[in-house]
Amino acid sequence: METFLGIELSTWWFAIVGAVFTGYSILDGFDLGAGAIHLLFKKEESRRIALNAIGPVWGGNEVWLVIGGGALFAGFPDVYATIFSSFYIPFMLFLVLLILRAISIEFRSKEPMLWWRKLWDIQYSVSSSLIGFLLGVVLGNLIIGLPINEHFEYTGTFLQLLNPYALLTGATTLSLFAMHGSIYLVMKTEKRLYTKLSLMVQDTSRVFVVFYMLLTIVTLVYYPHMANTIKRYPFLIAVPVVTVFNTINTRRLLESGKYLVGFFSSALTVALLLITFAMNLYPNIVRSTINPLYSLTVHNAASSPRSLTIMLIIAAIGVPIIALYTGYVFWTFKGKVKLEENSY
């Protein structure tokens, strides 16, 4: 396998795919979290402000999901095929929920009737919550491993995907997004809604810490293979240790009212958790529970070296451009939300 800077091209592409999905989790994560807590706002004005806080950015944030899917298909086509066939029902549900969420945001303000707006509020909140939850369910099943045969085909059932560990991972992911989203909203609001969100931030962060601790304990007890990489390279223990201290620091920042720094600390928590997941999964991408030889790895599932080289160049040019554009959008719409005639 060809290398770049002493690292295999397939490993570089594994890191790129992981980085893109991490970017999506950070960016669309606060959108989904804001939606998950949307029904906790009782006043019409509060709900409008919350929607307009994410209004200019939610569509652009979802672009990172499209890029991630494309990068996975380009770099690891067998993994793409296996994952999408294994999670066919969850992914179809995920797609429907993405559509319903988008419709809810755009349709809510089109009519003034109270029942109309409540209908779309409920749909927006439920779809956002289920999207975050399903992402966690997929992640939990990748940690456990899937019953993949020698043809890289999923041999299990849909109900097997809804196992207790995957459901716990889904709940943890949703709680993380809820914390992340509430921090974003508190930065975009003022007056009474700001005060309400300041209290909500404390609650969501406490819930996340509880789920995070529970998930960590269950993972170490029942799925010790997720610590194999750290056992081989003990210095990597620094990643989960930093994650724990960063989570504690996030709570400290939120209690001190330092929400901007707290938001970046929350984003770092998302990134560190996914880095911990990726480094302990590596070199596997989809681990087979039938036979380790049937697992899809960065070595047996990667595209040809020539393809990886060309795509690495494209990614090196394209991803920074998209990142700069994303930053420009956030800079353009910085500051507190002000409702106008054309607002959601």
XYZ file of N, CA and C in Angstrom, residues 3-4 13 20 31-32 72 90 116 118 127 165 171-172 174 179 202 218 241 337:
60
model
N 2.110 5.111 0.554
C 2.056 5.935 1.758
C 2.227 7.410 1.409
N 1.827 8.240 2.358
C 2.044 9.681 2.279
C 2.490 10.141 3.654
N -7.304 8.240 4.447
C -8.700 8.386 4.048
C -9.649 8.047 5.192
N -14.693 14.437 8.552
C -15.896 15.013 7.945
C -17.128 14.689 8.773
N -27.850 21.862 15.842
C -29.163 22.025 15.212
C -30.149 20.995 15.752
N -29.707 19.737 15.765
C -30.562 18.653 16.246
C -30.873 18.831 17.730
N -17.047 8.392 2.182
C -17.061 6.973 2.555
C -17.198 6.099 1.313
N -33.066 1.777 9.322
C -32.745 3.005 10.060
C -32.365 4.174 9.157
N -51.712 24.885 13.378
C -50.739 24.671 12.299
C -49.315 24.750 12.856
N -48.287 24.493 15.967
C -48.019 23.431 16.946
C -47.699 22.117 16.249
N -38.667 14.828 15.026
C -37.737 14.407 13.974
C -36.295 14.713 14.363
N -27.464 -1.890 24.248
C -26.278 -1.029 24.186
C -26.443 0.057 23.123
N -29.288 7.248 23.293
C -29.716 8.198 24.327
C -28.566 9.129 24.714
N -27.348 8.584 24.777
C -26.179 9.408 25.114
C -25.918 10.441 24.030
N -28.091 11.690 21.917
C -29.156 12.692 21.967
C -28.921 13.675 23.115
N -27.346 19.132 24.927
C -26.457 20.062 25.625
C -25.821 21.032 24.633
N -27.763 23.992 32.129
C -27.307 23.233 33.300
C -27.965 21.855 33.338
N -20.438 0.727 30.889
C -20.990 -0.423 30.161
C -20.039 -0.854 29.046
N -8.700 10.417 28.651
C -8.462 11.216 29.861
C -8.771 12.685 29.583
N -30.334 36.879 18.038
C -31.412 36.782 17.061
C -32.381 37.952 17.236
